[in-house]
Amino acid sequence: MKETSYKIINELGMRYPALESIIPEIKKAAELMVDCIKSGNKILLCGNGGSASDCLHIVGELMKEFKIKRPLSEEDKAALKAAGDDGYIGENLQGAMPAISLVGVTALESAYANDAAPDLGFAQQVFGLGNKGDVLIGITTSGNSKNVIYATKVAKAKGLKTVILTGNGGGKIAELSDVSLIAPESATYKIQEYHLPIYHNLCLALENEFFG
């Protein structure tokens, strides 16, 4: 990664001293995500409740401009023009880092819960969408959410890399993941308060890497 991307991550520890101890792990997570996108792969995300909202938030920061302008290349604009664009699409689309939230797929989730197994909804989506080289980001404040754990196991079986945002000492999921970002708290709302700057920082570092 670029030195400026590492600098962005280091600055997180200055703003949030309690997170200083996990800065090396945050760098590892960023490296996995950068390698994933550079190789043409994608990022999948899952979590429950407030963590589900965090998944949607992260996708929003990766798939569109966060802090840095992301104009399309002239090559992309030319391809759009050849497809009939009068210039409007090419001027308004933005560069994106491919990310898919596995939460909010209501029809599939409810059908799978009703017809098969209610705690395997994320795992089924990882099985169907995940490819070797992708990254799964699982968010669970307890580290013990069964549906996120099952999704992580399926990800490992399919050759995905796994990054977990958790707290509470890591929980059961920490030993399964390639990188565990463990917020130094045990209360759910306090863990979530740390998760936001952690993933914002990751998104900033990735955006700098590809669009800075």
PDB file of C-alpha atoms in Angstrom:
ATOM      1  CA  MET A   1       0.000   0.000   0.000  1.00  0.00           C
ATOM      2  CA  LYS A   2       0.977   3.647  -0.359  1.00  0.00           C
ATOM      3  CA  GLU A   3       2.778   5.324   2.529  1.00  0.00           C
ATOM      4  CA  THR A   4      -0.032   7.894   2.622  1.00  0.00           C
ATOM      5  CA  SER A   5      -2.553   5.091   3.194  1.00  0.00           C
ATOM      6  CA  TYR A   6      -0.565   3.814   6.167  1.00  0.00           C
ATOM      7  CA  LYS A   7      -0.361   7.385   7.454  1.00  0.00           C
ATOM      8  CA  ILE A   8      -4.151   7.644   7.393  1.00  0.00           C
ATOM      9  CA  ILE A   9      -4.387   4.520   9.535  1.00  0.00           C
ATOM     10  CA  ASN A  10      -1.729   5.758  11.954  1.00  0.00           C
ATOM     11  CA  GLU A  11      -3.700   8.962  12.467  1.00  0.00           C
ATOM     12  CA  LEU A  12      -6.593   6.927  13.842  1.00  0.00           C
ATOM     13  CA  GLY A  13      -4.475   5.969  16.845  1.00  0.00           C
ATOM     14  CA  MET A  14      -3.729   9.630  17.499  1.00  0.00           C
ATOM     15  CA  ARG A  15      -7.407  10.574  17.452  1.00  0.00           C
ATOM     16  CA  TYR A  16      -8.531   7.498  19.395  1.00  0.00           C
ATOM     17  CA  PRO A  17      -5.690   6.456  21.754  1.00  0.00           C
ATOM     18  CA  ALA A  18      -7.662   3.418  22.955  1.00  0.00           C
ATOM     19  CA  LEU A  19      -7.387   1.984  19.430  1.00  0.00           C
ATOM     20  CA  GLU A  20      -3.607   2.394  19.200  1.00  0.00           C
ATOM     21  CA  SER A  21      -3.031  -1.254  20.133  1.00  0.00           C
ATOM     22  CA  ILE A  22      -5.004  -2.559  17.129  1.00  0.00           C
ATOM     23  CA  ILE A  23      -3.452  -0.266  14.503  1.00  0.00           C
ATOM     24  CA  PRO A  24      -1.258  -3.145  13.181  1.00  0.00           C
ATOM     25  CA  GLU A  25      -4.385  -5.286  12.694  1.00  0.00           C
ATOM     26  CA  ILE A  26      -6.205  -2.441  10.956  1.00  0.00           C
ATOM     27  CA  LYS A  27      -3.269  -2.192   8.539  1.00  0.00           C
ATOM     28  CA  LYS A  28      -3.520  -5.927   7.859  1.00  0.00           C
ATOM     29  CA  ALA A  29      -7.234  -5.571   7.170  1.00  0.00           C
ATOM     30  CA  ALA A  30      -6.579  -2.690   4.783  1.00  0.00           C
ATOM     31  CA  GLU A  31      -3.911  -4.712   2.962  1.00  0.00           C
ATOM     32  CA  LEU A  32      -6.289  -7.658   2.512  1.00  0.00           C
ATOM     33  CA  MET A  33      -8.995  -5.363   1.148  1.00  0.00           C
ATOM     34  CA  VAL A  34      -6.603  -3.555  -1.205  1.00  0.00           C
ATOM     35  CA  ASP A  35      -5.245  -6.850  -2.555  1.00  0.00           C
ATOM     36  CA  CYS A  36      -8.817  -8.089  -3.011  1.00  0.00           C
ATOM     37  CA  ILE A  37      -9.877  -5.083  -5.091  1.00  0.00           C
ATOM     38  CA  LYS A  38      -6.642  -4.965  -7.097  1.00  0.00           C
ATOM     39  CA  SER A  39      -7.191  -8.586  -8.103  1.00  0.00           C
ATOM     40  CA  GLY A  40     -10.678  -7.828  -9.402  1.00  0.00           C
ATOM     41  CA  ASN A  41     -12.517  -9.309  -6.444  1.00  0.00           C
ATOM     42  CA  LYS A  42     -15.154  -7.888  -4.123  1.00  0.00           C
ATOM     43  CA  ILE A  43     -15.971  -7.284  -0.481  1.00  0.00           C
ATOM     44  CA  LEU A  44     -18.982  -8.900   1.204  1.00  0.00           C
ATOM     45  CA  LEU A  45     -20.360  -7.692   4.535  1.00  0.00           C
ATOM     46  CA  CYS A  46     -22.712  -9.104   7.160  1.00  0.00           C
ATOM     47  CA  GLY A  47     -23.920  -8.275  10.664  1.00  0.00           C
ATOM     48  CA  ASN A  48     -27.038  -7.957  12.808  1.00  0.00           C
ATOM     49  CA  GLY A  49     -28.981  -4.985  14.118  1.00  0.00           C
ATOM     50  CA  GLY A  50     -26.748  -1.950  14.471  1.00  0.00           C
ATOM     51  CA  SER A  51     -23.966  -3.933  12.830  1.00  0.00           C
ATOM     52  CA  ALA A  52     -26.247  -4.513   9.847  1.00  0.00           C
ATOM     53  CA  SER A  53     -26.550  -0.734   9.561  1.00  0.00           C
ATOM     54  CA  ASP A  54     -22.760  -0.513   9.687  1.00  0.00           C
ATOM     55  CA  CYS A  55     -22.544  -2.944   6.754  1.00  0.00           C
ATOM     56  CA  LEU A  56     -24.781  -0.685   4.680  1.00  0.00           C
ATOM     57  CA  HIS A  57     -22.764   2.351   5.767  1.00  0.00           C
ATOM     58  CA  ILE A  58     -19.473   0.768   4.670  1.00  0.00           C
ATOM     59  CA  VAL A  59     -20.888  -0.165   1.267  1.00  0.00           C
ATOM     60  CA  GLY A  60     -21.968   3.436   0.830  1.00  0.00           C
ATOM     61  CA  GLU A  61     -18.465   4.728   1.511  1.00  0.00           C
ATOM     62  CA  LEU A  62     -16.779   2.205  -0.798  1.00  0.00           C
ATOM     63  CA  MET A  63     -19.165   2.309  -3.741  1.00  0.00           C
ATOM     64  CA  LYS A  64     -19.226   6.089  -4.127  1.00  0.00           C
ATOM     65  CA  GLU A  65     -17.124   9.144  -3.353  1.00  0.00           C
ATOM     66  CA  PHE A  66     -16.274   9.410   0.349  1.00  0.00           C
ATOM     67  CA  LYS A  67     -13.699  12.200   0.651  1.00  0.00           C
ATOM     68  CA  ILE A  68     -11.856  12.159  -2.688  1.00  0.00           C
ATOM     69  CA  LYS A  69     -13.346  12.893  -6.109  1.00  0.00           C
ATOM     70  CA  ARG A  70     -13.571   9.786  -8.289  1.00  0.00           C
ATOM     71  CA  PRO A  71     -14.101  10.853 -11.917  1.00  0.00           C
ATOM     72  CA  LEU A  72     -14.297   8.130 -14.538  1.00  0.00           C
ATOM     73  CA  SER A  73     -11.350   7.505 -16.832  1.00  0.00           C
ATOM     74  CA  GLU A  74     -11.516   8.716 -20.411  1.00  0.00           C
ATOM     75  CA  GLU A  75     -11.588   5.060 -21.453  1.00  0.00           C
ATOM     76  CA  ASP A  76     -14.702   4.416 -19.359  1.00  0.00           C
ATOM     77  CA  LYS A  77     -16.349   7.566 -20.686  1.00  0.00           C
ATOM     78  CA  ALA A  78     -15.609   6.491 -24.257  1.00  0.00           C
ATOM     79  CA  ALA A  79     -17.143   3.055 -23.620  1.00  0.00           C
ATOM     80  CA  LEU A  80     -20.279   4.690 -22.227  1.00  0.00           C
ATOM     81  CA  LYS A  81     -20.463   7.034 -25.197  1.00  0.00           C
ATOM     82  CA  ALA A  82     -20.225   4.046 -27.536  1.00  0.00           C
ATOM     83  CA  ALA A  83     -23.156   2.540 -25.628  1.00  0.00           C
ATOM     84  CA  GLY A  84     -25.268   5.614 -26.309  1.00  0.00           C
ATOM     85  CA  ASP A  85     -24.408   7.960 -23.440  1.00  0.00           C
ATOM     86  CA  ASP A  86     -24.730  11.624 -24.370  1.00  0.00           C
ATOM     87  CA  GLY A  87     -22.220  12.516 -21.664  1.00  0.00           C
ATOM     88  CA  TYR A  88     -24.556  12.678 -18.671  1.00  0.00           C
ATOM     89  CA  ILE A  89     -23.776   9.192 -17.368  1.00  0.00           C
ATOM     90  CA  GLY A  90     -20.019   9.478 -17.828  1.00  0.00           C
ATOM     91  CA  GLU A  91     -19.874  12.841 -16.098  1.00  0.00           C
ATOM     92  CA  ASN A  92     -21.903  11.724 -13.097  1.00  0.00           C
ATOM     93  CA  LEU A  93     -20.847   8.134 -12.420  1.00  0.00           C
ATOM     94  CA  GLN A  94     -18.026   7.741  -9.904  1.00  0.00           C
ATOM     95  CA  GLY A  95     -15.228   5.266  -9.455  1.00  0.00           C
ATOM     96  CA  ALA A  96     -16.247   2.451  -7.097  1.00  0.00           C
ATOM     97  CA  MET A  97     -14.708  -0.245  -4.956  1.00  0.00           C
ATOM     98  CA  PRO A  98     -16.947  -3.333  -5.301  1.00  0.00           C
ATOM     99  CA  ALA A  99     -18.777  -4.101  -2.054  1.00  0.00           C
ATOM    100  CA  ILE A 100     -22.020  -5.963  -1.362  1.00  0.00           C
ATOM    101  CA  SER A 101     -24.005  -5.948   1.875  1.00  0.00           C
ATOM    102  CA  LEU A 102     -25.609  -9.299   2.667  1.00  0.00           C
ATOM    103  CA  VAL A 103     -28.174  -7.614   4.934  1.00  0.00           C
ATOM    104  CA  GLY A 104     -31.477  -6.252   3.704  1.00  0.00           C
ATOM    105  CA  VAL A 105     -32.121  -8.998   1.138  1.00  0.00           C
ATOM    106  CA  THR A 106     -35.526  -9.474   2.709  1.00  0.00           C
ATOM    107  CA  ALA A 107     -37.099 -11.967   0.308  1.00  0.00           C
ATOM    108  CA  LEU A 108     -34.118 -14.319   0.365  1.00  0.00           C
ATOM    109  CA  GLU A 109     -33.493 -13.971   4.106  1.00  0.00           C
ATOM    110  CA  SER A 110     -37.114 -14.615   5.063  1.00  0.00           C
ATOM    111  CA  ALA A 111     -37.478 -17.489   2.619  1.00  0.00           C
ATOM    112  CA  TYR A 112     -34.294 -19.138   3.834  1.00  0.00           C
ATOM    113  CA  ALA A 113     -35.282 -18.688   7.481  1.00  0.00           C
ATOM    114  CA  ASN A 114     -38.699 -20.201   6.793  1.00  0.00           C
ATOM    115  CA  ASP A 115     -37.712 -22.985   4.400  1.00  0.00           C
ATOM    116  CA  ALA A 116     -34.232 -24.000   5.526  1.00  0.00           C
ATOM    117  CA  ALA A 117     -32.268 -22.667   8.518  1.00  0.00           C
ATOM    118  CA  PRO A 118     -32.760 -19.191  10.044  1.00  0.00           C
ATOM    119  CA  ASP A 119     -29.124 -18.838  11.124  1.00  0.00           C
ATOM    120  CA  LEU A 120     -27.620 -19.730   7.726  1.00  0.00           C
ATOM    121  CA  GLY A 121     -28.951 -16.822   5.677  1.00  0.00           C
ATOM    122  CA  PHE A 122     -25.580 -15.039   5.492  1.00  0.00           C
ATOM    123  CA  ALA A 123     -23.755 -18.339   4.959  1.00  0.00           C
ATOM    124  CA  GLN A 124     -25.995 -19.162   1.983  1.00  0.00           C
ATOM    125  CA  GLN A 125     -25.228 -15.800   0.390  1.00  0.00           C
ATOM    126  CA  VAL A 126     -21.497 -16.230   0.933  1.00  0.00           C
ATOM    127  CA  PHE A 127     -21.762 -19.671  -0.659  1.00  0.00           C
ATOM    128  CA  GLY A 128     -23.623 -18.280  -3.649  1.00  0.00           C
ATOM    129  CA  LEU A 129     -21.775 -14.997  -4.146  1.00  0.00           C
ATOM    130  CA  GLY A 130     -18.330 -15.530  -2.663  1.00  0.00           C
ATOM    131  CA  ASN A 131     -15.298 -16.396  -4.760  1.00  0.00           C
ATOM    132  CA  LYS A 132     -11.719 -17.170  -3.874  1.00  0.00           C
ATOM    133  CA  GLY A 133      -9.921 -13.876  -3.340  1.00  0.00           C
ATOM    134  CA  ASP A 134     -12.978 -12.009  -2.060  1.00  0.00           C
ATOM    135  CA  VAL A 135     -13.029 -10.587   1.472  1.00  0.00           C
ATOM    136  CA  LEU A 136     -15.846 -11.135   3.958  1.00  0.00           C
ATOM    137  CA  ILE A 137     -16.230  -8.471   6.631  1.00  0.00           C
ATOM    138  CA  GLY A 138     -18.294  -9.788   9.531  1.00  0.00           C
ATOM    139  CA  ILE A 139     -19.447  -7.396  12.242  1.00  0.00           C
ATOM    140  CA  THR A 140     -20.510  -8.813  15.609  1.00  0.00           C
ATOM    141  CA  THR A 141     -20.076  -6.890  18.843  1.00  0.00           C
ATOM    142  CA  SER A 142     -20.189 -10.049  20.942  1.00  0.00           C
ATOM    143  CA  GLY A 143     -18.031 -12.120  18.624  1.00  0.00           C
ATOM    144  CA  ASN A 144     -20.545 -14.923  19.095  1.00  0.00           C
ATOM    145  CA  SER A 145     -23.307 -14.234  16.543  1.00  0.00           C
ATOM    146  CA  LYS A 146     -24.049 -17.667  15.073  1.00  0.00           C
ATOM    147  CA  ASN A 147     -25.088 -16.449  11.634  1.00  0.00           C
ATOM    148  CA  VAL A 148     -21.893 -14.399  11.260  1.00  0.00           C
ATOM    149  CA  ILE A 149     -19.785 -17.306  12.529  1.00  0.00           C
ATOM    150  CA  TYR A 150     -21.394 -19.686  10.016  1.00  0.00           C
ATOM    151  CA  ALA A 151     -20.829 -17.173   7.214  1.00  0.00           C
ATOM    152  CA  THR A 152     -17.171 -16.920   8.233  1.00  0.00           C
ATOM    153  CA  LYS A 153     -16.759 -20.693   8.134  1.00  0.00           C
ATOM    154  CA  VAL A 154     -18.280 -20.870   4.647  1.00  0.00           C
ATOM    155  CA  ALA A 155     -16.012 -18.014   3.549  1.00  0.00           C
ATOM    156  CA  LYS A 156     -12.943 -19.898   4.729  1.00  0.00           C
ATOM    157  CA  ALA A 157     -14.106 -23.054   2.961  1.00  0.00           C
ATOM    158  CA  LYS A 158     -14.466 -21.130  -0.307  1.00  0.00           C
ATOM    159  CA  GLY A 159     -11.097 -19.386  -0.094  1.00  0.00           C
ATOM    160  CA  LEU A 160     -12.240 -15.926   0.968  1.00  0.00           C
ATOM    161  CA  LYS A 161     -10.231 -13.842   3.414  1.00  0.00           C
ATOM    162  CA  THR A 162     -12.109 -12.788   6.540  1.00  0.00           C
ATOM    163  CA  VAL A 163     -12.002  -9.574   8.559  1.00  0.00           C
ATOM    164  CA  ILE A 164     -14.037  -9.337  11.755  1.00  0.00           C
ATOM    165  CA  LEU A 165     -15.054  -6.222  13.647  1.00  0.00           C
ATOM    166  CA  THR A 166     -15.907  -7.233  17.177  1.00  0.00           C
ATOM    167  CA  GLY A 167     -15.380  -6.432  20.849  1.00  0.00           C
ATOM    168  CA  ASN A 168     -15.885  -8.263  24.115  1.00  0.00           C
ATOM    169  CA  GLY A 169     -12.403  -9.770  23.895  1.00  0.00           C
ATOM    170  CA  GLY A 170     -13.071 -11.160  20.424  1.00  0.00           C
ATOM    171  CA  GLY A 171     -15.563 -13.908  21.229  1.00  0.00           C
ATOM    172  CA  LYS A 172     -15.618 -17.262  19.434  1.00  0.00           C
ATOM    173  CA  ILE A 173     -15.264 -15.715  15.996  1.00  0.00           C
ATOM    174  CA  ALA A 174     -11.823 -14.207  16.607  1.00  0.00           C
ATOM    175  CA  GLU A 175     -10.082 -17.567  16.239  1.00  0.00           C
ATOM    176  CA  LEU A 176     -11.762 -18.141  12.856  1.00  0.00           C
ATOM    177  CA  SER A 177     -10.895 -14.872  11.136  1.00  0.00           C
ATOM    178  CA  ASP A 178      -7.765 -13.849   9.246  1.00  0.00           C
ATOM    179  CA  VAL A 179      -7.867 -10.430  10.909  1.00  0.00           C
ATOM    180  CA  SER A 180      -9.787  -9.544  14.062  1.00  0.00           C
ATOM    181  CA  LEU A 181     -10.369  -5.880  14.880  1.00  0.00           C
ATOM    182  CA  ILE A 182     -11.371  -6.075  18.535  1.00  0.00           C
ATOM    183  CA  ALA A 183     -12.710  -2.861  20.051  1.00  0.00           C
ATOM    184  CA  PRO A 184     -11.458  -2.525  23.641  1.00  0.00           C
ATOM    185  CA  GLU A 185     -14.929  -2.531  25.224  1.00  0.00           C
ATOM    186  CA  SER A 186     -17.541  -5.028  26.383  1.00  0.00           C
ATOM    187  CA  ALA A 187     -20.756  -2.967  26.271  1.00  0.00           C
ATOM    188  CA  THR A 188     -22.440  -3.206  22.866  1.00  0.00           C
ATOM    189  CA  TYR A 189     -22.998   0.513  22.347  1.00  0.00           C
ATOM    190  CA  LYS A 190     -19.412   1.330  23.321  1.00  0.00           C
ATOM    191  CA  ILE A 191     -18.071  -1.295  20.909  1.00  0.00           C
ATOM    192  CA  GLN A 192     -20.195   0.207  18.142  1.00  0.00           C
ATOM    193  CA  GLU A 193     -18.859   3.666  18.988  1.00  0.00           C
ATOM    194  CA  TYR A 194     -15.367   2.355  18.170  1.00  0.00           C
ATOM    195  CA  HIS A 195     -16.424   0.402  15.102  1.00  0.00           C
ATOM    196  CA  LEU A 196     -17.453   3.579  13.289  1.00  0.00           C
ATOM    197  CA  PRO A 197     -14.014   5.266  13.340  1.00  0.00           C
ATOM    198  CA  ILE A 198     -12.332   1.936  12.559  1.00  0.00           C
ATOM    199  CA  TYR A 199     -14.287   1.321   9.369  1.00  0.00           C
ATOM    200  CA  HIS A 200     -14.316   4.974   8.365  1.00  0.00           C
ATOM    201  CA  ASN A 201     -10.537   4.856   8.626  1.00  0.00           C
ATOM    202  CA  LEU A 202     -10.375   1.722   6.474  1.00  0.00           C
ATOM    203  CA  CYS A 203     -12.589   3.345   3.856  1.00  0.00           C
ATOM    204  CA  LEU A 204     -10.420   6.462   3.828  1.00  0.00           C
ATOM    205  CA  ALA A 205      -7.257   4.381   3.419  1.00  0.00           C
ATOM    206  CA  LEU A 206      -8.771   2.358   0.559  1.00  0.00           C
ATOM    207  CA  GLU A 207     -10.083   5.434  -1.196  1.00  0.00           C
ATOM    208  CA  ASN A 208      -6.645   7.022  -0.969  1.00  0.00           C
ATOM    209  CA  GLU A 209      -5.109   3.847  -2.350  1.00  0.00           C
ATOM    210  CA  PHE A 210      -7.271   3.764  -5.478  1.00  0.00           C
ATOM    211  CA  PHE A 211      -8.268   7.388  -6.040  1.00  0.00           C
ATOM    212  CA  GLY A 212      -5.749   9.509  -4.128  1.00  0.00           C
TER     213      GLY A 212
END
